[in-house]
């Protein structure tokens, strides 16, 4: 297009210059002839052989210059269009490969112009797609592992009962119940995470008593704590106001924190849960504070900044036979933040961990940004 415009421009310029030269030179010759007649000479010849040759020479030079300019314009246009289109063609081919699932292809991005920037952005996009795919594959493996353990315990015990080699004692039934709870917790976490990823995490908030909720979860976890010989205690500050929350979701938060404490603690360790009013916060933004502390393994310093990240599993978790999935704390964070609360952790490896989360008390909830309410 640019080349065509240049060619047309050059041809128009050549024709105009040629016409102008012919006309102006013709007028000039007429003037010279007129002056010759006035001075008594014969009728002047308007255009002799020399003048015609002169005009032809100008015309020839003009056409030669025009043709050279046209050729140069076309060559330059081809050069620049190749420079722009060939990286774009490479990019388009690479995008086609990525669309077919080949995440190993990258494009060269040597230049610093717009095409170079586009190539760099494309490479970054493929890198992050690759990381996501690796994390998802790892999650699938971890989940399969996480689910297979409780399932095989349930299956083998039930088969033993059917064959009459395992007693249907309260202990056996309690252990089967525990395994089924592990499975349902995992499925619930996966469902919550998929809702978060789809932007469809809806809450059903209602004023509720956080202390009572924590108490019921602690009671439900007592058999497991007893079995593992871990002491479990709960402290609830008296006369706490009700908090606006989705009890099912906050129950999921406390259950995840408590299950982690039970998982990463061993015989003789202690787990303490408390529900108090948050004294550290701004008096105008009152909130309740839940603490789940344990004297278990603690968290390695290098893991601490990442434990709330999606699919992140700490060193201890990876070493465990029936490892985790790395989504429990992600779900905790998402749910607490959806309630406009905060969650954080303090931990010393070998000494234990303390997880904290806050839930704002109703007056601090800005009316303009209500909790996301919906139907599950
Ligand atoms: P996982 O399924 O691996 O437990 P989570 O998201 O629940 O995944 O936790 C992420 C990581 O945080 C765990 O892999 C573990 O390293 C660490 N972690 C969480 N809670 C505790 C705890 N109470 N004590 C020690 N480490 C913990």
mmCIF file of C-alpha atoms and ligand atoms in Angstrom:
data_model
loop_
_atom_site.group_PDB
_atom_site.id
_atom_site.type_symbol
_atom_site.label_atom_id
_atom_site.label_comp_id
_atom_site.label_asym_id
_atom_site.label_seq_id
_atom_site.Cartn_x
_atom_site.Cartn_y
_atom_site.Cartn_z
ATOM 1 C CA UNK A 1 0.000 0.000 0.000
ATOM 2 C CA UNK A 2 2.782 2.412 1.045
ATOM 3 C CA UNK A 3 4.808 1.340 -2.012
ATOM 4 C CA UNK A 4 1.834 1.927 -4.339
ATOM 5 C CA UNK A 5 1.313 5.398 -2.855
ATOM 6 C CA UNK A 6 5.014 6.233 -3.341
ATOM 7 C CA UNK A 7 4.946 4.990 -6.968
ATOM 8 C CA UNK A 8 1.811 7.019 -7.813
ATOM 9 C CA UNK A 9 3.337 10.100 -6.127
ATOM 10 C CA UNK A 10 6.544 9.799 -8.100
ATOM 11 C CA UNK A 11 4.690 9.289 -11.450
ATOM 12 C CA UNK A 12 2.420 12.314 -10.783
ATOM 13 C CA UNK A 13 5.476 14.442 -9.837
ATOM 14 C CA UNK A 14 7.320 13.344 -13.032
ATOM 15 C CA UNK A 15 4.332 14.132 -15.292
ATOM 16 C CA UNK A 16 3.753 17.545 -13.664
ATOM 17 C CA UNK A 17 7.440 18.484 -13.888
ATOM 18 C CA UNK A 18 7.558 17.311 -17.509
ATOM 19 C CA UNK A 19 4.460 19.356 -18.483
ATOM 20 C CA UNK A 20 5.652 22.399 -16.593
ATOM 21 C CA UNK A 21 9.068 22.232 -18.215
ATOM 22 C CA UNK A 22 7.561 21.878 -21.716
ATOM 23 C CA UNK A 23 5.007 24.683 -21.254
ATOM 24 C CA UNK A 24 7.344 27.142 -19.510
ATOM 25 C CA UNK A 25 10.140 26.485 -21.960
ATOM 26 C CA UNK A 26 7.703 26.920 -24.918
ATOM 27 C CA UNK A 27 6.532 30.267 -23.490
ATOM 28 C CA UNK A 28 10.141 31.329 -23.006
ATOM 29 C CA UNK A 29 10.919 30.513 -26.669
ATOM 30 C CA UNK A 30 7.846 32.479 -27.848
ATOM 31 C CA UNK A 31 9.046 35.519 -25.855
ATOM 32 C CA UNK A 32 12.555 35.228 -27.386
ATOM 33 C CA UNK A 33 11.011 34.928 -30.919
ATOM 34 C CA UNK A 34 8.819 38.028 -30.279
ATOM 35 C CA UNK A 35 11.794 40.078 -29.149
ATOM 36 C CA UNK A 36 13.704 38.993 -32.335
ATOM 37 C CA UNK A 37 10.794 40.204 -34.552
ATOM 38 C CA UNK A 38 10.643 43.558 -32.724
ATOM 39 C CA UNK A 39 14.346 44.083 -33.286
ATOM 40 C CA UNK A 40 13.814 43.617 -37.041
ATOM 41 C CA UNK A 41 14.805 40.031 -37.357
ATOM 42 C CA UNK A 42 12.828 37.485 -39.355
ATOM 43 C CA UNK A 43 10.088 35.409 -37.941
ATOM 44 C CA UNK A 44 11.696 33.518 -35.070
ATOM 45 C CA UNK A 45 11.502 29.776 -35.139
ATOM 46 C CA UNK A 46 9.517 28.692 -32.070
ATOM 47 C CA UNK A 47 11.421 25.503 -31.309
ATOM 48 C CA UNK A 48 14.542 24.439 -33.155
ATOM 49 C CA UNK A 49 16.442 21.143 -33.139
ATOM 50 C CA UNK A 50 18.592 22.182 -30.171
ATOM 51 C CA UNK A 51 15.642 23.224 -28.028
ATOM 52 C CA UNK A 52 13.759 19.991 -28.796
ATOM 53 C CA UNK A 53 16.852 17.955 -27.935
ATOM 54 C CA UNK A 54 17.186 19.926 -24.693
ATOM 55 C CA UNK A 55 13.560 19.207 -23.754
ATOM 56 C CA UNK A 56 13.908 15.531 -24.654
ATOM 57 C CA UNK A 57 17.004 15.307 -22.497
ATOM 58 C CA UNK A 58 15.166 16.854 -19.525
ATOM 59 C CA UNK A 59 12.236 14.530 -20.078
ATOM 60 C CA UNK A 60 14.548 11.508 -20.298
ATOM 61 C CA UNK A 61 16.361 12.488 -17.116
ATOM 62 C CA UNK A 62 13.060 12.966 -15.352
ATOM 63 C CA UNK A 63 11.762 9.558 -16.390
ATOM 64 C CA UNK A 64 15.076 7.881 -15.445
ATOM 65 C CA UNK A 65 15.030 9.557 -12.002
ATOM 66 C CA UNK A 66 11.347 8.589 -11.604
ATOM 67 C CA UNK A 67 11.974 4.940 -12.473
ATOM 68 C CA UNK A 68 14.969 4.751 -10.090
ATOM 69 C CA UNK A 69 12.863 6.346 -7.321
ATOM 70 C CA UNK A 70 10.008 3.893 -7.992
ATOM 71 C CA UNK A 71 12.358 0.884 -7.855
ATOM 72 C CA UNK A 72 13.950 2.194 -4.652
ATOM 73 C CA UNK A 73 10.514 2.858 -3.097
ATOM 74 C CA UNK A 74 9.331 -0.667 -3.938
ATOM 75 C CA UNK A 75 12.541 -2.278 -2.622
ATOM 76 C CA UNK A 76 12.410 -0.235 0.604
ATOM 77 C CA UNK A 77 8.736 -1.090 1.085
ATOM 78 C CA UNK A 78 9.442 -4.807 0.548
ATOM 79 C CA UNK A 79 12.360 -4.660 3.015
ATOM 80 C CA UNK A 80 10.369 -2.927 5.761
ATOM 81 C CA UNK A 81 7.229 -4.982 5.266
ATOM 82 C CA UNK A 82 9.336 -8.172 5.500
ATOM 83 C CA UNK A 83 10.946 -6.851 8.709
ATOM 84 C CA UNK A 84 7.532 -6.288 10.242
ATOM 85 C CA UNK A 85 5.600 -9.216 8.842
ATOM 86 C CA UNK A 86 8.115 -12.021 9.323
ATOM 87 C CA UNK A 87 8.195 -11.760 13.169
ATOM 88 C CA UNK A 88 4.402 -11.388 13.102
ATOM 89 C CA UNK A 89 4.178 -14.514 10.950
ATOM 90 C CA UNK A 90 6.449 -16.342 13.437
ATOM 91 C CA UNK A 91 4.235 -15.111 16.303
ATOM 92 C CA UNK A 92 1.109 -16.267 14.546
ATOM 93 C CA UNK A 93 2.630 -19.727 13.912
ATOM 94 C CA UNK A 94 3.679 -19.970 17.581
ATOM 95 C CA UNK A 95 0.189 -18.904 18.742
ATOM 96 C CA UNK A 96 -1.263 -21.657 16.554
ATOM 97 C CA UNK A 97 1.023 -24.227 18.228
ATOM 98 C CA UNK A 98 0.059 -22.974 21.710
ATOM 99 C CA UNK A 99 -3.623 -23.240 20.735
ATOM 100 C CA UNK A 100 -2.960 -26.899 19.881
ATOM 101 C CA UNK A 101 -1.460 -27.461 23.339
ATOM 102 C CA UNK A 102 2.271 -27.186 22.564
ATOM 103 C CA UNK A 103 3.486 -24.969 25.423
ATOM 104 C CA UNK A 104 7.178 -25.482 24.649
ATOM 105 C CA UNK A 105 7.359 -23.025 21.741
ATOM 106 C CA UNK A 106 8.764 -19.549 22.188
ATOM 107 C CA UNK A 107 9.474 -16.721 19.704
ATOM 108 C CA UNK A 108 12.747 -14.826 19.307
ATOM 109 C CA UNK A 109 12.432 -11.248 20.531
ATOM 110 C CA UNK A 110 15.709 -9.541 19.687
ATOM 111 C CA UNK A 111 14.384 -6.070 18.826
ATOM 112 C CA UNK A 112 13.167 -3.433 21.258
ATOM 113 C CA UNK A 113 10.388 -2.106 18.997
ATOM 114 C CA UNK A 114 6.667 -2.859 19.317
ATOM 115 C CA UNK A 115 7.037 -6.275 17.677
ATOM 116 C CA UNK A 116 9.847 -7.161 20.137
ATOM 117 C CA UNK A 117 7.656 -6.097 23.074
ATOM 118 C CA UNK A 118 4.780 -8.175 21.674
ATOM 119 C CA UNK A 119 7.088 -11.209 21.347
ATOM 120 C CA UNK A 120 8.260 -10.792 24.968
ATOM 121 C CA UNK A 121 4.669 -10.544 26.172
ATOM 122 C CA UNK A 122 3.770 -13.657 24.172
ATOM 123 C CA UNK A 123 6.680 -15.587 25.755
ATOM 124 C CA UNK A 124 5.633 -14.452 29.265
ATOM 125 C CA UNK A 125 2.068 -15.577 28.560
ATOM 126 C CA UNK A 126 3.257 -19.040 27.455
ATOM 127 C CA UNK A 127 5.529 -19.268 30.545
ATOM 128 C CA UNK A 128 2.628 -18.600 32.877
ATOM 129 C CA UNK A 129 0.375 -21.052 30.971
ATOM 130 C CA UNK A 130 3.136 -23.614 31.396
ATOM 131 C CA UNK A 131 3.450 -22.955 35.136
ATOM 132 C CA UNK A 132 -0.319 -23.224 35.530
ATOM 133 C CA UNK A 133 -0.426 -26.500 33.659
ATOM 134 C CA UNK A 134 2.428 -27.943 35.760
ATOM 135 C CA UNK A 135 0.675 -26.835 38.983
ATOM 136 C CA UNK A 136 -2.606 -28.382 37.834
ATOM 137 C CA UNK A 137 -0.918 -31.658 36.901
ATOM 138 C CA UNK A 138 0.775 -31.715 40.307
ATOM 139 C CA UNK A 139 -2.555 -30.998 41.987
ATOM 140 C CA UNK A 140 -4.189 -33.896 40.145
ATOM 141 C CA UNK A 141 -1.413 -36.223 41.365
ATOM 142 C CA UNK A 142 -1.621 -34.879 44.934
ATOM 143 C CA UNK A 143 -5.414 -35.166 44.962
ATOM 144 C CA UNK A 144 -5.361 -38.715 43.650
ATOM 145 C CA UNK A 145 -2.883 -39.556 46.424
ATOM 146 C CA UNK A 146 -4.844 -37.660 49.077
ATOM 147 C CA UNK A 147 -8.099 -39.389 48.126
ATOM 148 C CA UNK A 148 -6.735 -42.877 47.651
ATOM 149 C CA UNK A 149 -5.550 -43.207 51.280
ATOM 150 C CA UNK A 150 -8.895 -42.642 53.081
ATOM 151 C CA UNK A 151 -10.715 -44.572 50.347
ATOM 152 C CA UNK A 152 -8.496 -47.622 50.721
ATOM 153 C CA UNK A 153 -8.827 -47.474 54.554
ATOM 154 C CA UNK A 154 -12.634 -47.347 54.230
ATOM 155 C CA UNK A 155 -12.675 -50.098 51.588
ATOM 156 C CA UNK A 156 -10.372 -52.525 53.409
ATOM 157 C CA UNK A 157 -12.189 -52.057 56.740
ATOM 158 C CA UNK A 158 -15.611 -52.589 55.159
ATOM 159 C CA UNK A 159 -14.347 -55.697 53.330
ATOM 160 C CA UNK A 160 -12.904 -56.964 56.631
ATOM 161 C CA UNK A 161 -16.265 -56.424 58.330
ATOM 162 C CA UNK A 162 -18.088 -58.252 55.529
ATOM 163 C CA UNK A 163 -15.659 -61.173 55.822
ATOM 164 C CA UNK A 164 -16.029 -61.133 59.601
ATOM 165 C CA UNK A 165 -12.314 -60.487 60.247
ATOM 166 C CA UNK A 166 -12.766 -56.874 61.436
ATOM 167 C CA UNK A 167 -15.069 -56.012 64.343
ATOM 168 C CA UNK A 168 -17.590 -53.254 63.787
ATOM 169 C CA UNK A 169 -16.401 -51.726 67.077
ATOM 170 C CA UNK A 170 -17.030 -48.049 67.939
ATOM 171 C CA UNK A 171 -13.291 -47.368 67.380
ATOM 172 C CA UNK A 172 -13.337 -48.866 63.876
ATOM 173 C CA UNK A 173 -16.517 -47.005 62.981
ATOM 174 C CA UNK A 174 -15.077 -43.786 64.407
ATOM 175 C CA UNK A 175 -11.924 -44.213 62.305
ATOM 176 C CA UNK A 176 -14.035 -44.848 59.165
ATOM 177 C CA UNK A 177 -16.072 -41.766 60.025
ATOM 178 C CA UNK A 178 -12.854 -39.755 60.302
ATOM 179 C CA UNK A 179 -11.647 -40.946 56.875
ATOM 180 C CA UNK A 180 -14.988 -40.010 55.319
ATOM 181 C CA UNK A 181 -14.685 -36.548 56.906
ATOM 182 C CA UNK A 182 -11.214 -36.124 55.358
ATOM 183 C CA UNK A 183 -12.681 -36.946 51.949
ATOM 184 C CA UNK A 184 -15.662 -34.638 52.306
ATOM 185 C CA UNK A 185 -13.405 -31.804 53.508
ATOM 186 C CA UNK A 186 -11.256 -32.224 50.428
ATOM 187 C CA UNK A 187 -14.237 -32.237 48.078
ATOM 188 C CA UNK A 188 -15.644 -29.142 49.812
ATOM 189 C CA UNK A 189 -12.302 -27.306 49.460
ATOM 190 C CA UNK A 190 -12.124 -28.192 45.768
ATOM 191 C CA UNK A 191 -15.657 -26.932 45.233
ATOM 192 C CA UNK A 192 -14.900 -23.665 47.040
ATOM 193 C CA UNK A 193 -11.715 -23.180 45.046
ATOM 194 C CA UNK A 194 -13.510 -23.757 41.751
ATOM 195 C CA UNK A 195 -16.153 -21.197 42.804
ATOM 196 C CA UNK A 196 -13.387 -18.701 43.641
ATOM 197 C CA UNK A 197 -11.721 -19.287 40.267
ATOM 198 C CA UNK A 198 -15.017 -18.834 38.452
ATOM 199 C CA UNK A 199 -15.754 -15.650 40.474
ATOM 200 C CA UNK A 200 -18.891 -17.298 41.871
ATOM 201 C CA UNK A 201 -18.061 -17.503 45.577
ATOM 202 C CA UNK A 202 -21.365 -16.491 47.139
ATOM 203 C CA UNK A 203 -21.930 -16.079 50.858
ATOM 204 C CA UNK A 204 -25.105 -16.466 52.882
ATOM 205 C CA UNK A 205 -24.305 -14.116 55.756
ATOM 206 C CA UNK A 206 -26.362 -13.928 58.926
ATOM 207 C CA UNK A 207 -25.641 -12.678 62.463
ATOM 208 C CA UNK A 208 -24.180 -15.669 64.307
ATOM 209 C CA UNK A 209 -22.250 -16.585 67.409
ATOM 210 C CA UNK A 210 -18.628 -17.297 66.455
ATOM 211 C CA UNK A 211 -17.795 -18.822 69.850
ATOM 212 C CA UNK A 212 -20.582 -21.400 69.533
ATOM 213 C CA UNK A 213 -19.470 -22.285 66.022
ATOM 214 C CA UNK A 214 -15.845 -22.795 67.153
ATOM 215 C CA UNK A 215 -17.046 -24.868 70.097
ATOM 216 C CA UNK A 216 -19.026 -27.269 67.885
ATOM 217 C CA UNK A 217 -16.019 -27.774 65.573
ATOM 218 C CA UNK A 218 -13.687 -28.434 68.503
ATOM 219 C CA UNK A 219 -16.155 -30.982 69.914
ATOM 220 C CA UNK A 220 -16.308 -32.763 66.546
ATOM 221 C CA UNK A 221 -12.478 -32.922 66.405
ATOM 222 C CA UNK A 222 -12.042 -34.300 69.921
ATOM 223 C CA UNK A 223 -12.109 -38.013 68.951
ATOM 224 C CA UNK A 224 -9.271 -37.518 66.461
ATOM 225 C CA UNK A 225 -7.236 -35.458 68.943
ATOM 226 C CA UNK A 226 -7.776 -38.178 71.543
ATOM 227 C CA UNK A 227 -6.707 -40.877 69.119
ATOM 228 C CA UNK A 228 -3.500 -38.929 68.356
ATOM 229 C CA UNK A 229 -3.013 -38.063 72.060
ATOM 230 C CA UNK A 230 -3.002 -34.347 71.371
ATOM 231 C CA UNK A 231 -4.608 -32.025 73.899
ATOM 232 C CA UNK A 232 -7.285 -29.695 72.586
ATOM 233 C CA UNK A 233 -8.507 -26.607 74.439
ATOM 234 C CA UNK A 234 -10.886 -23.786 73.623
ATOM 235 C CA UNK A 235 -11.152 -20.345 75.179
ATOM 236 C CA UNK A 236 -14.087 -18.077 74.360
ATOM 237 C CA UNK A 237 -14.238 -14.517 75.688
ATOM 238 C CA UNK A 238 -17.605 -14.056 77.435
ATOM 239 C CA UNK A 239 -20.312 -11.753 76.044
ATOM 240 C CA UNK A 240 -18.925 -11.496 72.533
ATOM 241 C CA UNK A 241 -21.252 -9.757 70.079
ATOM 242 C CA UNK A 242 -22.654 -11.676 67.132
ATOM 243 C CA UNK A 243 -20.793 -11.352 63.885
ATOM 244 C CA UNK A 244 -22.181 -11.218 60.347
ATOM 245 C CA UNK A 245 -20.916 -14.368 58.643
ATOM 246 C CA UNK A 246 -21.784 -17.368 56.529
ATOM 247 C CA UNK A 247 -21.539 -20.049 59.260
ATOM 248 C CA UNK A 248 -20.940 -22.855 56.771
ATOM 249 C CA UNK A 249 -17.959 -21.045 55.211
ATOM 250 C CA UNK A 250 -16.435 -19.940 58.522
ATOM 251 C CA UNK A 251 -16.865 -23.469 59.803
ATOM 252 C CA UNK A 252 -14.828 -24.586 56.758
ATOM 253 C CA UNK A 253 -12.107 -22.035 57.734
ATOM 254 C CA UNK A 254 -11.847 -23.202 61.357
ATOM 255 C CA UNK A 255 -12.030 -26.877 60.326
ATOM 256 C CA UNK A 256 -9.174 -26.440 57.844
ATOM 257 C CA UNK A 257 -6.972 -24.668 60.408
ATOM 258 C CA UNK A 258 -7.748 -27.221 63.095
ATOM 259 C CA UNK A 259 -7.200 -30.182 60.736
ATOM 260 C CA UNK A 260 -3.813 -28.742 59.753
ATOM 261 C CA UNK A 261 -2.858 -28.346 63.428
ATOM 262 C CA UNK A 262 -3.866 -31.955 64.065
ATOM 263 C CA UNK A 263 -2.005 -33.104 60.953
ATOM 264 C CA UNK A 264 1.248 -31.297 61.754
ATOM 265 C CA UNK A 265 1.292 -32.099 65.495
ATOM 266 C CA UNK A 266 2.191 -35.357 67.195
ATOM 267 C CA UNK A 267 1.595 -37.183 70.437
ATOM 268 C CA UNK A 268 1.951 -34.923 73.489
ATOM 269 C CA UNK A 269 1.453 -31.682 71.531
ATOM 270 C CA UNK A 270 -1.227 -29.160 72.427
ATOM 271 C CA UNK A 271 -3.686 -27.230 70.273
ATOM 272 C CA UNK A 272 -5.333 -24.079 71.615
ATOM 273 C CA UNK A 273 -8.215 -22.290 69.978
ATOM 274 C CA UNK A 274 -9.484 -18.941 71.174
ATOM 275 C CA UNK A 275 -12.221 -16.531 70.143
ATOM 276 C CA UNK A 276 -11.823 -12.995 71.485
ATOM 277 C CA UNK A 277 -12.454 -9.412 70.530
ATOM 278 C CA UNK A 278 -9.528 -8.077 68.518
ATOM 279 C CA UNK A 279 -7.785 -5.548 70.764
ATOM 280 C CA UNK A 280 -5.021 -4.738 68.302
ATOM 281 C CA UNK A 281 -7.340 -3.358 65.630
ATOM 282 C CA UNK A 282 -8.602 0.184 65.086
ATOM 283 C CA UNK A 283 -11.345 0.917 67.744
ATOM 284 C CA UNK A 284 -13.586 2.221 64.955
ATOM 285 C CA UNK A 285 -13.273 -1.018 62.995
ATOM 286 C CA UNK A 286 -14.074 -3.571 65.662
ATOM 287 C CA UNK A 287 -13.558 -7.223 64.846
ATOM 288 C CA UNK A 288 -13.441 -10.660 66.416
ATOM 289 C CA UNK A 289 -10.200 -12.609 66.449
ATOM 290 C CA UNK A 290 -9.910 -16.385 66.143
ATOM 291 C CA UNK A 291 -6.582 -18.018 66.989
ATOM 292 C CA UNK A 292 -5.656 -21.618 66.239
ATOM 293 C CA UNK A 293 -2.277 -22.381 67.802
ATOM 294 C CA UNK A 294 -0.365 -25.618 68.077
ATOM 295 C CA UNK A 295 2.928 -26.799 69.545
ATOM 296 C CA UNK A 296 3.558 -29.033 66.492
ATOM 297 C CA UNK A 297 6.256 -29.040 63.816
ATOM 298 C CA UNK A 298 6.053 -25.361 62.961
ATOM 299 C CA UNK A 299 6.657 -24.037 59.450
ATOM 300 C CA UNK A 300 10.047 -23.711 57.754
ATOM 301 C CA UNK A 301 11.113 -20.091 57.221
ATOM 302 C CA UNK A 302 11.313 -20.533 53.435
ATOM 303 C CA UNK A 303 7.724 -21.886 53.362
ATOM 304 C CA UNK A 304 6.146 -19.125 55.470
ATOM 305 C CA UNK A 305 5.690 -16.506 52.704
ATOM 306 C CA UNK A 306 4.017 -19.070 50.407
ATOM 307 C CA UNK A 307 1.725 -21.240 52.535
ATOM 308 C CA UNK A 308 -1.429 -19.345 51.500
ATOM 309 C CA UNK A 309 -0.502 -19.686 47.806
ATOM 310 C CA UNK A 310 -2.574 -21.971 45.610
ATOM 311 C CA UNK A 311 -1.288 -25.604 45.516
ATOM 312 C CA UNK A 312 1.680 -24.737 47.762
ATOM 313 C CA UNK A 313 2.794 -27.524 50.034
ATOM 314 C CA UNK A 314 5.496 -27.046 52.632
ATOM 315 C CA UNK A 315 8.472 -29.305 53.186
ATOM 316 C CA UNK A 316 6.690 -31.232 55.989
ATOM 317 C CA UNK A 317 3.618 -31.818 53.855
ATOM 318 C CA UNK A 318 5.658 -33.180 50.931
ATOM 319 C CA UNK A 319 7.547 -35.523 53.244
ATOM 320 C CA UNK A 320 4.330 -36.975 54.667
ATOM 321 C CA UNK A 321 3.162 -40.345 53.356
ATOM 322 C CA UNK A 322 -0.415 -39.167 52.858
ATOM 323 C CA UNK A 323 0.475 -35.631 51.826
ATOM 324 C CA UNK A 324 -1.908 -32.726 51.445
ATOM 325 C CA UNK A 325 -3.182 -30.974 48.393
ATOM 326 C CA UNK A 326 -1.967 -27.449 49.108
ATOM 327 C CA UNK A 327 -5.413 -25.899 48.798
ATOM 328 C CA UNK A 328 -6.604 -25.858 52.444
ATOM 329 C CA UNK A 329 -5.008 -22.528 53.381
ATOM 330 C CA UNK A 330 -5.842 -20.955 50.005
ATOM 331 C CA UNK A 331 -9.493 -21.677 50.744
ATOM 332 C CA UNK A 332 -9.075 -20.240 54.274
ATOM 333 C CA UNK A 333 -7.646 -16.999 52.881
ATOM 334 C CA UNK A 334 -10.277 -16.631 50.166
ATOM 335 C CA UNK A 335 -13.161 -17.235 52.590
ATOM 336 C CA UNK A 336 -11.840 -14.900 55.302
ATOM 337 C CA UNK A 337 -11.166 -12.133 52.767
ATOM 338 C CA UNK A 338 -14.636 -12.612 51.244
ATOM 339 C CA UNK A 339 -15.920 -11.742 54.759
ATOM 340 C CA UNK A 340 -13.688 -8.613 54.755
ATOM 341 C CA UNK A 341 -11.459 -10.233 57.364
ATOM 342 C CA UNK A 342 -7.708 -10.818 57.534
ATOM 343 C CA UNK A 343 -5.669 -13.974 58.033
ATOM 344 C CA UNK A 344 -2.027 -14.378 59.011
ATOM 345 C CA UNK A 345 0.371 -16.795 60.669
ATOM 346 C CA UNK A 346 3.249 -16.772 63.129
ATOM 347 C CA UNK A 347 5.412 -19.851 63.307
ATOM 348 C CA UNK A 348 8.772 -21.103 64.517
ATOM 349 C CA UNK A 349 10.017 -24.351 63.069
ATOM 350 C CA UNK A 350 10.166 -27.056 65.708
ATOM 351 C CA UNK A 351 8.082 -25.012 68.184
ATOM 352 C CA UNK A 352 4.666 -24.678 66.571
ATOM 353 C CA UNK A 353 2.394 -22.359 64.610
ATOM 354 C CA UNK A 354 -0.323 -19.848 65.402
ATOM 355 C CA UNK A 355 -2.904 -18.964 62.760
ATOM 356 C CA UNK A 356 -5.048 -15.848 63.267
ATOM 357 C CA UNK A 357 -8.067 -14.549 61.434
ATOM 358 C CA UNK A 358 -10.403 -11.647 62.054
ATOM 359 C CA UNK A 359 -14.039 -11.051 61.142
ATOM 360 C CA UNK A 360 -15.337 -7.475 61.223
ATOM 361 C CA UNK A 361 -18.244 -6.668 63.513
ATOM 362 C CA UNK A 362 -21.340 -5.423 61.630
ATOM 363 C CA UNK A 363 -21.056 -1.582 62.024
ATOM 364 C CA UNK A 364 -17.733 -1.569 60.182
ATOM 365 C CA UNK A 365 -19.162 -3.190 57.075
ATOM 366 C CA UNK A 366 -19.423 -0.405 54.489
ATOM 367 C CA UNK A 367 -23.007 -0.259 53.197
ATOM 368 C CA UNK A 368 -21.738 0.507 49.682
ATOM 369 C CA UNK A 369 -19.814 -2.752 49.446
ATOM 370 C CA UNK A 370 -21.912 -5.488 51.027
ATOM 371 C CA UNK A 371 -20.779 -9.070 51.331
ATOM 372 C CA UNK A 372 -21.349 -11.038 48.154
ATOM 373 C CA UNK A 373 -24.682 -12.610 48.909
ATOM 374 C CA UNK A 374 -26.131 -15.431 46.878
ATOM 375 C CA UNK A 375 -27.456 -18.924 46.712
ATOM 376 C CA UNK A 376 -25.078 -21.886 46.834
HETATM 377 P P1 LIG B 1 -1.757 -29.119 52.795
HETATM 378 O O1 LIG B 1 -2.847 -29.879 52.146
HETATM 379 O O2 LIG B 1 -0.395 -29.429 52.237
HETATM 380 O O3 LIG B 1 -1.801 -29.171 54.288
HETATM 381 P P2 LIG B 1 -2.526 -26.378 53.135
HETATM 382 O O4 LIG B 1 -2.880 -25.344 52.135
HETATM 383 O O5 LIG B 1 -3.539 -26.709 54.165
HETATM 384 O O6 LIG B 1 -2.036 -27.634 52.319
HETATM 385 O O7 LIG B 1 -1.212 -25.890 53.870
HETATM 386 C C1 LIG B 1 -0.103 -25.428 53.121
HETATM 387 C C2 LIG B 1 1.184 -25.746 53.837
HETATM 388 O O8 LIG B 1 1.257 -24.990 55.059
HETATM 389 C C3 LIG B 1 1.309 -27.179 54.264
HETATM 390 O O9 LIG B 1 1.855 -27.952 53.212
HETATM 391 C C4 LIG B 1 2.230 -27.109 55.477
HETATM 392 O O10 LIG B 1 3.575 -27.101 55.050
HETATM 393 C C5 LIG B 1 1.939 -25.724 56.066
HETATM 394 N N1 LIG B 1 1.078 -25.766 57.267
HETATM 395 C C6 LIG B 1 -0.216 -25.422 57.338
HETATM 396 N N2 LIG B 1 -0.670 -25.514 58.598
HETATM 397 C C7 LIG B 1 0.360 -25.919 59.365
HETATM 398 C C8 LIG B 1 0.544 -26.195 60.764
HETATM 399 N N3 LIG B 1 -0.440 -26.023 61.638
HETATM 400 N N4 LIG B 1 1.768 -26.581 61.160
HETATM 401 C C9 LIG B 1 2.772 -26.720 60.276
HETATM 402 N N5 LIG B 1 2.675 -26.474 58.956
HETATM 403 C C10 LIG B 1 1.491 -26.081 58.505
#
